[in-house]
PDB file of C-alpha atoms in Angstrom:
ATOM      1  CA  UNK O  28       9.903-100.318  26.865  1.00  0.00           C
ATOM      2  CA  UNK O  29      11.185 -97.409  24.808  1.00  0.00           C
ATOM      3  CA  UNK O  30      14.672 -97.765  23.993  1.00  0.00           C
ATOM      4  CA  UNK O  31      17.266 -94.745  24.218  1.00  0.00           C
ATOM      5  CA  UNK O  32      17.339 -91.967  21.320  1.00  0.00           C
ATOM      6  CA  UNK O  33      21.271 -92.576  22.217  1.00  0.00           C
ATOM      7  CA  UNK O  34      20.815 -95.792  20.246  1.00  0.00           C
ATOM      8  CA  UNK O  35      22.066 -96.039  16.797  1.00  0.00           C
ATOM      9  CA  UNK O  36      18.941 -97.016  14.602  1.00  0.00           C
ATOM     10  CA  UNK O  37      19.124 -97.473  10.490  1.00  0.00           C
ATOM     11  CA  UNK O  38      17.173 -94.539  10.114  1.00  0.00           C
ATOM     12  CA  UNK O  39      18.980 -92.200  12.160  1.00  0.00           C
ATOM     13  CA  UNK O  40      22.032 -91.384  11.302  1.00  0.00           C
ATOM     14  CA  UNK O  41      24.297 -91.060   8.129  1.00  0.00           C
ATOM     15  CA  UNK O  42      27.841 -93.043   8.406  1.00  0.00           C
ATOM     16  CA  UNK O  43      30.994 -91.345   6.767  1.00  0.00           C
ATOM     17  CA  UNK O  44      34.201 -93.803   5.769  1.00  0.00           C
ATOM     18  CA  UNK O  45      37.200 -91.710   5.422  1.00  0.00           C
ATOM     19  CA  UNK O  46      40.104 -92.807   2.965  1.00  0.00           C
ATOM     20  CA  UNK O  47      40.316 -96.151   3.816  1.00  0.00           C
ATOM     21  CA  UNK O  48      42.772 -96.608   1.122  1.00  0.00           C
ATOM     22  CA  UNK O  49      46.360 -98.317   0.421  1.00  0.00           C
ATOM     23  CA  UNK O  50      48.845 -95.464   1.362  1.00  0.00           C
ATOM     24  CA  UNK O  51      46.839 -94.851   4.711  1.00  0.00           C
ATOM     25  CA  UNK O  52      46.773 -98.455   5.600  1.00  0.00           C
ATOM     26  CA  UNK O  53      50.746 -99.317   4.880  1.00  0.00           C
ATOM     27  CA  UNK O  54      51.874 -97.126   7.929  1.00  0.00           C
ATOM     28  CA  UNK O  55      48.954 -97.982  10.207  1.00  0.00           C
ATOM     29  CA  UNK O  56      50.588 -99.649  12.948  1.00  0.00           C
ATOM     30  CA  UNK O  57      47.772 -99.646  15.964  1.00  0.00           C
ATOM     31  CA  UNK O  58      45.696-102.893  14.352  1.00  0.00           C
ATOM     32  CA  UNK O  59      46.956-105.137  12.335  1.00  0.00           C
ATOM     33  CA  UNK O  60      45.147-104.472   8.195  1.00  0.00           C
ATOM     34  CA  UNK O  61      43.619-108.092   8.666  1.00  0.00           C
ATOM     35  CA  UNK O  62      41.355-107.233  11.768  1.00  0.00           C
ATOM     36  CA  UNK O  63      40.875-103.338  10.094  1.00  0.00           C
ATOM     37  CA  UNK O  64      39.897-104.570   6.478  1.00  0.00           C
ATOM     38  CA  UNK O  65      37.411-107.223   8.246  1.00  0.00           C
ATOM     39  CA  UNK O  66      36.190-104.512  10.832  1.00  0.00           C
ATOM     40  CA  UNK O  67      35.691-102.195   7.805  1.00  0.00           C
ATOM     41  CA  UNK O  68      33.905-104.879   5.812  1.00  0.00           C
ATOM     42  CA  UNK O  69      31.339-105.438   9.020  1.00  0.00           C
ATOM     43  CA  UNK O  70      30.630-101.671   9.075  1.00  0.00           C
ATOM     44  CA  UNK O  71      30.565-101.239   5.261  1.00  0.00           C
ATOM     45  CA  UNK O  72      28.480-104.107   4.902  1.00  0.00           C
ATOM     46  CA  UNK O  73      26.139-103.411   7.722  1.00  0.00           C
ATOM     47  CA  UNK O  74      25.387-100.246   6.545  1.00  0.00           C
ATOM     48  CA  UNK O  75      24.239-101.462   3.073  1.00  0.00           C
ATOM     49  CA  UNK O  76      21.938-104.107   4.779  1.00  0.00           C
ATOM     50  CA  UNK O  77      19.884-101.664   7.051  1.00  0.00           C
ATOM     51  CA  UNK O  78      20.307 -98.504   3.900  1.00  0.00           C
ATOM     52  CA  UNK O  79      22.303 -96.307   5.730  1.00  0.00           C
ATOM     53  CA  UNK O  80      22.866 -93.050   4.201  1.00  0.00           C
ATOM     54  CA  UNK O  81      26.610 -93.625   3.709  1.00  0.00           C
ATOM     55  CA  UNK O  82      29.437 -90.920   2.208  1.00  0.00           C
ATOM     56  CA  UNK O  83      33.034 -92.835   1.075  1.00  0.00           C
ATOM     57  CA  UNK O  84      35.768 -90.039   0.931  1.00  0.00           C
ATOM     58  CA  UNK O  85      39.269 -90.588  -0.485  1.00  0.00           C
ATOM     59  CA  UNK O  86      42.058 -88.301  -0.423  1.00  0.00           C
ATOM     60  CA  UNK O  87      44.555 -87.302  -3.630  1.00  0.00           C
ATOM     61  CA  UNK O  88      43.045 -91.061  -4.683  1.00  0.00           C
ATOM     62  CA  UNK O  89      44.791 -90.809  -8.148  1.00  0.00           C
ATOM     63  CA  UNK O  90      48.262 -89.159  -7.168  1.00  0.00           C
ATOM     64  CA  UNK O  91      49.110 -90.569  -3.641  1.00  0.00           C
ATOM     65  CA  UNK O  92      46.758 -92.934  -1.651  1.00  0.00           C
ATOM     66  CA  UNK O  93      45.369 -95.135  -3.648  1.00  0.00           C
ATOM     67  CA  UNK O  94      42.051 -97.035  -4.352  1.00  0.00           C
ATOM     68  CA  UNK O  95      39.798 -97.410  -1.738  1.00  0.00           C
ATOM     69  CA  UNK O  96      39.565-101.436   0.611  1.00  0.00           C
ATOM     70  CA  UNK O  97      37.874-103.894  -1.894  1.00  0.00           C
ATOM     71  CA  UNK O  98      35.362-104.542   1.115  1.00  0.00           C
ATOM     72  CA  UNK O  99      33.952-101.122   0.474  1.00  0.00           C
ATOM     73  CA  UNK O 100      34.417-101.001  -3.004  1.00  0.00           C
ATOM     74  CA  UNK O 101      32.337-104.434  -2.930  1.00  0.00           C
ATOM     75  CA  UNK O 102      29.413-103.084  -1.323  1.00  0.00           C
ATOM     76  CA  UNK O 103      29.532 -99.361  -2.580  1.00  0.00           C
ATOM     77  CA  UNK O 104      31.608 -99.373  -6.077  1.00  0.00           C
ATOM     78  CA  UNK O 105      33.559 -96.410  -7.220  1.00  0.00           C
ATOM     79  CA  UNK O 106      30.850 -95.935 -10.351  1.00  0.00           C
ATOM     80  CA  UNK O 107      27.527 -95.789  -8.236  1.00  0.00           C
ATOM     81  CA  UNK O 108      28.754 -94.380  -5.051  1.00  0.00           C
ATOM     82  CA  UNK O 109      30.584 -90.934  -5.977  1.00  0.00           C
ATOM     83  CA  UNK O 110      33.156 -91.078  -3.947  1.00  0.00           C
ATOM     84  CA  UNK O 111      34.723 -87.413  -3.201  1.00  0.00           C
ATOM     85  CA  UNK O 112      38.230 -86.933  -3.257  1.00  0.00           C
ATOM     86  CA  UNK O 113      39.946 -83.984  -1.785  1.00  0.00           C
ATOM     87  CA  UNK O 114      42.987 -82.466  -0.843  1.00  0.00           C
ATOM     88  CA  UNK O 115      42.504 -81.256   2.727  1.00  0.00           C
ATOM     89  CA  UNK O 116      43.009 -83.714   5.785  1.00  0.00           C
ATOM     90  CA  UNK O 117      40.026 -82.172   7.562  1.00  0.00           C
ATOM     91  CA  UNK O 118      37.015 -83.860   5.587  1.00  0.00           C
ATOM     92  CA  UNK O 119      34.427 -81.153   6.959  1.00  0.00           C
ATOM     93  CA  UNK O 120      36.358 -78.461   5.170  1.00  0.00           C
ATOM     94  CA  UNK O 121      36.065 -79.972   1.927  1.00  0.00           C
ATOM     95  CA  UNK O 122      33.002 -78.116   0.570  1.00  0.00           C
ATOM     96  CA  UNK O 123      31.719 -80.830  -1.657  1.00  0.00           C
ATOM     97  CA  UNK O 124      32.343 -83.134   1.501  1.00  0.00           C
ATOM     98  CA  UNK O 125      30.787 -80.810   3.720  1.00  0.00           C
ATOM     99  CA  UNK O 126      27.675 -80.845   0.998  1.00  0.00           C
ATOM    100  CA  UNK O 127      27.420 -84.654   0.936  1.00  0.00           C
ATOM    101  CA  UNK O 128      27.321 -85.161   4.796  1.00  0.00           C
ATOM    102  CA  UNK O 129      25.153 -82.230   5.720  1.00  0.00           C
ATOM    103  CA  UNK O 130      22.918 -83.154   2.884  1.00  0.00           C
ATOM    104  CA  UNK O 131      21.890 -86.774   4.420  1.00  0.00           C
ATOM    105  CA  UNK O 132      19.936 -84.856   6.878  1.00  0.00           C
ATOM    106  CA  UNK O 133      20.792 -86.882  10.073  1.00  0.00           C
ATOM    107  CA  UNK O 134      21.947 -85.420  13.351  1.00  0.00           C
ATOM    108  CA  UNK O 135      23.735 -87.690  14.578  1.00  0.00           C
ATOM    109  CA  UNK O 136      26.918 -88.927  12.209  1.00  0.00           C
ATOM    110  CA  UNK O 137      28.887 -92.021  12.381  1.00  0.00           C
ATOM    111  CA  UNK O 138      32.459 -91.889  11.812  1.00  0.00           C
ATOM    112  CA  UNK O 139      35.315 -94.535  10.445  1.00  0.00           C
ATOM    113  CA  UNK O 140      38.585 -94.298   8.614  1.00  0.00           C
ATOM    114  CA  UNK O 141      41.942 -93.773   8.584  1.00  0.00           C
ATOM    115  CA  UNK O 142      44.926 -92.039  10.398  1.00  0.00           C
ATOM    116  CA  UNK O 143      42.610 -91.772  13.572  1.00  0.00           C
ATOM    117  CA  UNK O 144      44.453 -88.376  14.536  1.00  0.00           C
ATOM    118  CA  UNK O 145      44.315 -86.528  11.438  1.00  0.00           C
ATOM    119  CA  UNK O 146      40.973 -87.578   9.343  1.00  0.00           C
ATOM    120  CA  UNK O 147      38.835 -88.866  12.210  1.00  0.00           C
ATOM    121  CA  UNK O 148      39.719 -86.258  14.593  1.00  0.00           C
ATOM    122  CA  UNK O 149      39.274 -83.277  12.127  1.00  0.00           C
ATOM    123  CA  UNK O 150      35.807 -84.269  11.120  1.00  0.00           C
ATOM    124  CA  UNK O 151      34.596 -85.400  14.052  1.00  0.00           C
ATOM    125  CA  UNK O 152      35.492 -81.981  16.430  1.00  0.00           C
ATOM    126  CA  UNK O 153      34.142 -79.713  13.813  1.00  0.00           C
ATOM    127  CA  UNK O 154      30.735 -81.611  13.361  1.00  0.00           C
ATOM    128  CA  UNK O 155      30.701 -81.184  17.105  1.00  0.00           C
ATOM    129  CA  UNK O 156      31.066 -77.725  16.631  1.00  0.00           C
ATOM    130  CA  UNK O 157      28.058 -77.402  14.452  1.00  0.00           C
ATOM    131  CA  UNK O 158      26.144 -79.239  16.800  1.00  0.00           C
ATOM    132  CA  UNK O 159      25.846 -82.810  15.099  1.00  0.00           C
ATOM    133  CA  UNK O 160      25.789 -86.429  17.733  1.00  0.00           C
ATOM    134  CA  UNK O 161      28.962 -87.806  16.670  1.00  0.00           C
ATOM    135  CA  UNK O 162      29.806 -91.474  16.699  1.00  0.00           C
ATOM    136  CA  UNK O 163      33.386 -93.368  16.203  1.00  0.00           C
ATOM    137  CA  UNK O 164      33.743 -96.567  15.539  1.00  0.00           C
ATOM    138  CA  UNK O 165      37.492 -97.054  16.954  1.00  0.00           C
ATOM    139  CA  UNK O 166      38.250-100.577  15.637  1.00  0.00           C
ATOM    140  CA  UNK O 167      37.571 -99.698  12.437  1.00  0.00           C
ATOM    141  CA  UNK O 168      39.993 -96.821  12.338  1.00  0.00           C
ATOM    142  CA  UNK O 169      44.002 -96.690  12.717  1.00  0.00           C
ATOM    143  CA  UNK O 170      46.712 -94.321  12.991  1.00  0.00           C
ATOM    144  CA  UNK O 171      50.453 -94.610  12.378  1.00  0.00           C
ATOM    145  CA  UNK O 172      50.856 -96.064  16.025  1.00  0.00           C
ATOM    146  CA  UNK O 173      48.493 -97.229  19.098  1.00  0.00           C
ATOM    147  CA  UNK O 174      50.058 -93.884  21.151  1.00  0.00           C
ATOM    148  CA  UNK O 175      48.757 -91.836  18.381  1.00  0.00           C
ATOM    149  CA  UNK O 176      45.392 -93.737  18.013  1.00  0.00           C
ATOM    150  CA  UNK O 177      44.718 -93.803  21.873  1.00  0.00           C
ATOM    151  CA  UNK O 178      45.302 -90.258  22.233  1.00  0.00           C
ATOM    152  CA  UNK O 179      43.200 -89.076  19.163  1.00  0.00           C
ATOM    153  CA  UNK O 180      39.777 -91.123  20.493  1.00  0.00           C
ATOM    154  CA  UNK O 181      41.057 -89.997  24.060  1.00  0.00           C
ATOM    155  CA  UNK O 182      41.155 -85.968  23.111  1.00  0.00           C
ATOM    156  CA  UNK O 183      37.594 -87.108  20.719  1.00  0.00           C
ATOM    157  CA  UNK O 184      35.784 -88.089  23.728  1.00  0.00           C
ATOM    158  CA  UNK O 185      36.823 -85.195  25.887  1.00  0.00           C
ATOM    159  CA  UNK O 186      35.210 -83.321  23.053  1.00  0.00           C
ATOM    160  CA  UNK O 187      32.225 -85.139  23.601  1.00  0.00           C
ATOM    161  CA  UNK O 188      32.251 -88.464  20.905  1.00  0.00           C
ATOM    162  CA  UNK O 189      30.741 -91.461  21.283  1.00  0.00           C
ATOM    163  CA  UNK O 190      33.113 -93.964  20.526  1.00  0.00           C
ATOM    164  CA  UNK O 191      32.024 -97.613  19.769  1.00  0.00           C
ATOM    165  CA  UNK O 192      32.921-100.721  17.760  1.00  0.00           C
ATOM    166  CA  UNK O 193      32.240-102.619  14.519  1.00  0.00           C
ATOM    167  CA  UNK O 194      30.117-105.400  16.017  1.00  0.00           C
ATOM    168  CA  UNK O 195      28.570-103.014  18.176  1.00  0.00           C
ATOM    169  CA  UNK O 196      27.216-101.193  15.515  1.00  0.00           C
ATOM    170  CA  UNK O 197      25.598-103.967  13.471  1.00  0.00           C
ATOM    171  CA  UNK O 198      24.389-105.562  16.372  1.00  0.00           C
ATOM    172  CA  UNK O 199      22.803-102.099  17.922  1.00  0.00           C
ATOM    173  CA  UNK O 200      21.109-101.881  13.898  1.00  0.00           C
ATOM    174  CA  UNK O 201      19.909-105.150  14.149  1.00  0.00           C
ATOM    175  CA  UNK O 202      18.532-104.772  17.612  1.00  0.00           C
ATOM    176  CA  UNK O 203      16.328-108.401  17.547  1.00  0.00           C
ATOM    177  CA  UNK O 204      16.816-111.514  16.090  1.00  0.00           C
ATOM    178  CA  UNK O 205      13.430-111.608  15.128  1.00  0.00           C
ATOM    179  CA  UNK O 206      13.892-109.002  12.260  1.00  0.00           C
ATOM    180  CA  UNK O 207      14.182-111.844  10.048  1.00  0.00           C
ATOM    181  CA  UNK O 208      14.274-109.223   7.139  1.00  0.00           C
ATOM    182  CA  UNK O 209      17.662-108.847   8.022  1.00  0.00           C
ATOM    183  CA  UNK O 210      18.949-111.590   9.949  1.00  0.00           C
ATOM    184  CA  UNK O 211      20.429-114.161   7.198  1.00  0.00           C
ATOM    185  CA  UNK O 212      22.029-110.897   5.211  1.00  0.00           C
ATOM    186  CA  UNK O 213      23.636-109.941   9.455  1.00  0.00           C
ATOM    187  CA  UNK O 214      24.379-113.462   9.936  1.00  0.00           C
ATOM    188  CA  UNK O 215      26.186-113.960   6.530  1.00  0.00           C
ATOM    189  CA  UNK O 216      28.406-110.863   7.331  1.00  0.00           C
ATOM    190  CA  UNK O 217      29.150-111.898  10.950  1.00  0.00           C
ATOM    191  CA  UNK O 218      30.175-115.589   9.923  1.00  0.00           C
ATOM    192  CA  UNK O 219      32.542-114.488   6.815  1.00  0.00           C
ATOM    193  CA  UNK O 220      34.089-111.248   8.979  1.00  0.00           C
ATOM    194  CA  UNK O 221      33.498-111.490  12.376  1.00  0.00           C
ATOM    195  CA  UNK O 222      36.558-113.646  13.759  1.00  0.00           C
ATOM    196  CA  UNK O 223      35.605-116.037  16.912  1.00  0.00           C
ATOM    197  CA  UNK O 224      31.967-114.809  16.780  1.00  0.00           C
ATOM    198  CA  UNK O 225      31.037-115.355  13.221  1.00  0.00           C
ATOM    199  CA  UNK O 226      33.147-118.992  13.700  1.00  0.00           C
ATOM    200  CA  UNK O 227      30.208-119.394  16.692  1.00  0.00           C
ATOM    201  CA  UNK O 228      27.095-118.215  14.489  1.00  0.00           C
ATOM    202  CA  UNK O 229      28.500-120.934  11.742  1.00  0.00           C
ATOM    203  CA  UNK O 230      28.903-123.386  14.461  1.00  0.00           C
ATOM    204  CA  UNK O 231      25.179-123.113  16.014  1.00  0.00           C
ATOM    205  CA  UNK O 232      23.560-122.815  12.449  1.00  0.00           C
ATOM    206  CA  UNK O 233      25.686-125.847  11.426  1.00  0.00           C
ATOM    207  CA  UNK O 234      24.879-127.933  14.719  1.00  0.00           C
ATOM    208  CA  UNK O 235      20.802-126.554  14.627  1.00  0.00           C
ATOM    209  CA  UNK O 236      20.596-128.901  11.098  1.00  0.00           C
ATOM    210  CA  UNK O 237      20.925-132.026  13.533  1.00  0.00           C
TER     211      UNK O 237
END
């Protein structure tokens, strides 16, 4: 009855979102920015339900890329969050980056952003490196084509990540429907983000009343 420490739980692991901002997201061509803002919105707003330890990083935010998706701004604003901005395309070499991740305390990382072959793969190899469980969520990252994308979670894996998706992840934090601390706040995220499935939990809830 034990379930596997390979399992994602609230409590441990700390989930990094890499400049998911404007400028990235123009010359991702692997998903369309529909399905990534909504995937982004399920993982944002997933972690904020279950209190994730969560780090947002942007990158030359003022000068080049841009503000960050309103669907993470909406659950972790700019003012309260500290976002970190940097300069270098590897997130793990930006100290202050480096600081904020390592800080959280959690062994095993989960990953998101954008391009998939420059700011996931960077950051997700080195943590490796240092010995950290690395996780990926691959729909809610893109890169500049679905070659590019495919290879950089291909050459991740290889390395020894754990790639999974958006859904997945909120679902494997849930775990059972009968955590009704969370289930409306799940349910609620599902139904406005979640495509077919969330058109399904509105469809039962709606049909239940009768």
């Amino acid at each position: 009855m034990k379930p596997s420490s390979n399992l994602l739980s609230p409590s441990n692991h700390a989930l990094v979102l890499i400049d998911f901002e404007g400028q990235m997201a123009f010359a991702t061509k692997s998903i369309s920015t529909t399905e990534l803002r909504n995937n982004t919105a399920i993982v944002a707003g997933a972690s904020k339900i279950f209190n994730v330890p969560t780090v947002v990083t942007t990158v030359a935010e003022a000068s080049f890329s841009g503000p960050v998706f309103p669907e993470i701004e909406e659950v972790y604003p700019q003012a309260t969050s500290g976002y970190i901005d940097r300069t270098s395309m590897n997130t793990w070499e930006d100290p202050a980056a480096y600081k904020a991740i390592t800080g959280k305390g959690k062994q095993k990382l989960v990953m998101a952003g954008l391009w998939t072959s420059v700011c996931i793969v960077g950051p997700a190899l080195s943590a490796i490196e240092e010995g950290y469980t690395v996780y990926v969520i691959t729909d809610a990252c893109g890169d500049v084509s679905t070659e590019a994308h495919e290879r950089a979670v291909q050459r991740m894996v290889h390395a020894g990540v754990i790639p999974i998706t958006s859904i997945q992840y909120l679902l494997e934090l849930q775990r059972d429907w009968a955590r009704q601390e969370t289930y409306v706040a799940v349910t609620d995220l599902v139904k406005k983000y979640g495509g077919a499935y969330g058109t399904g939990i509105h469809y039962a809830h709606h049909m239940l009343q009768h």
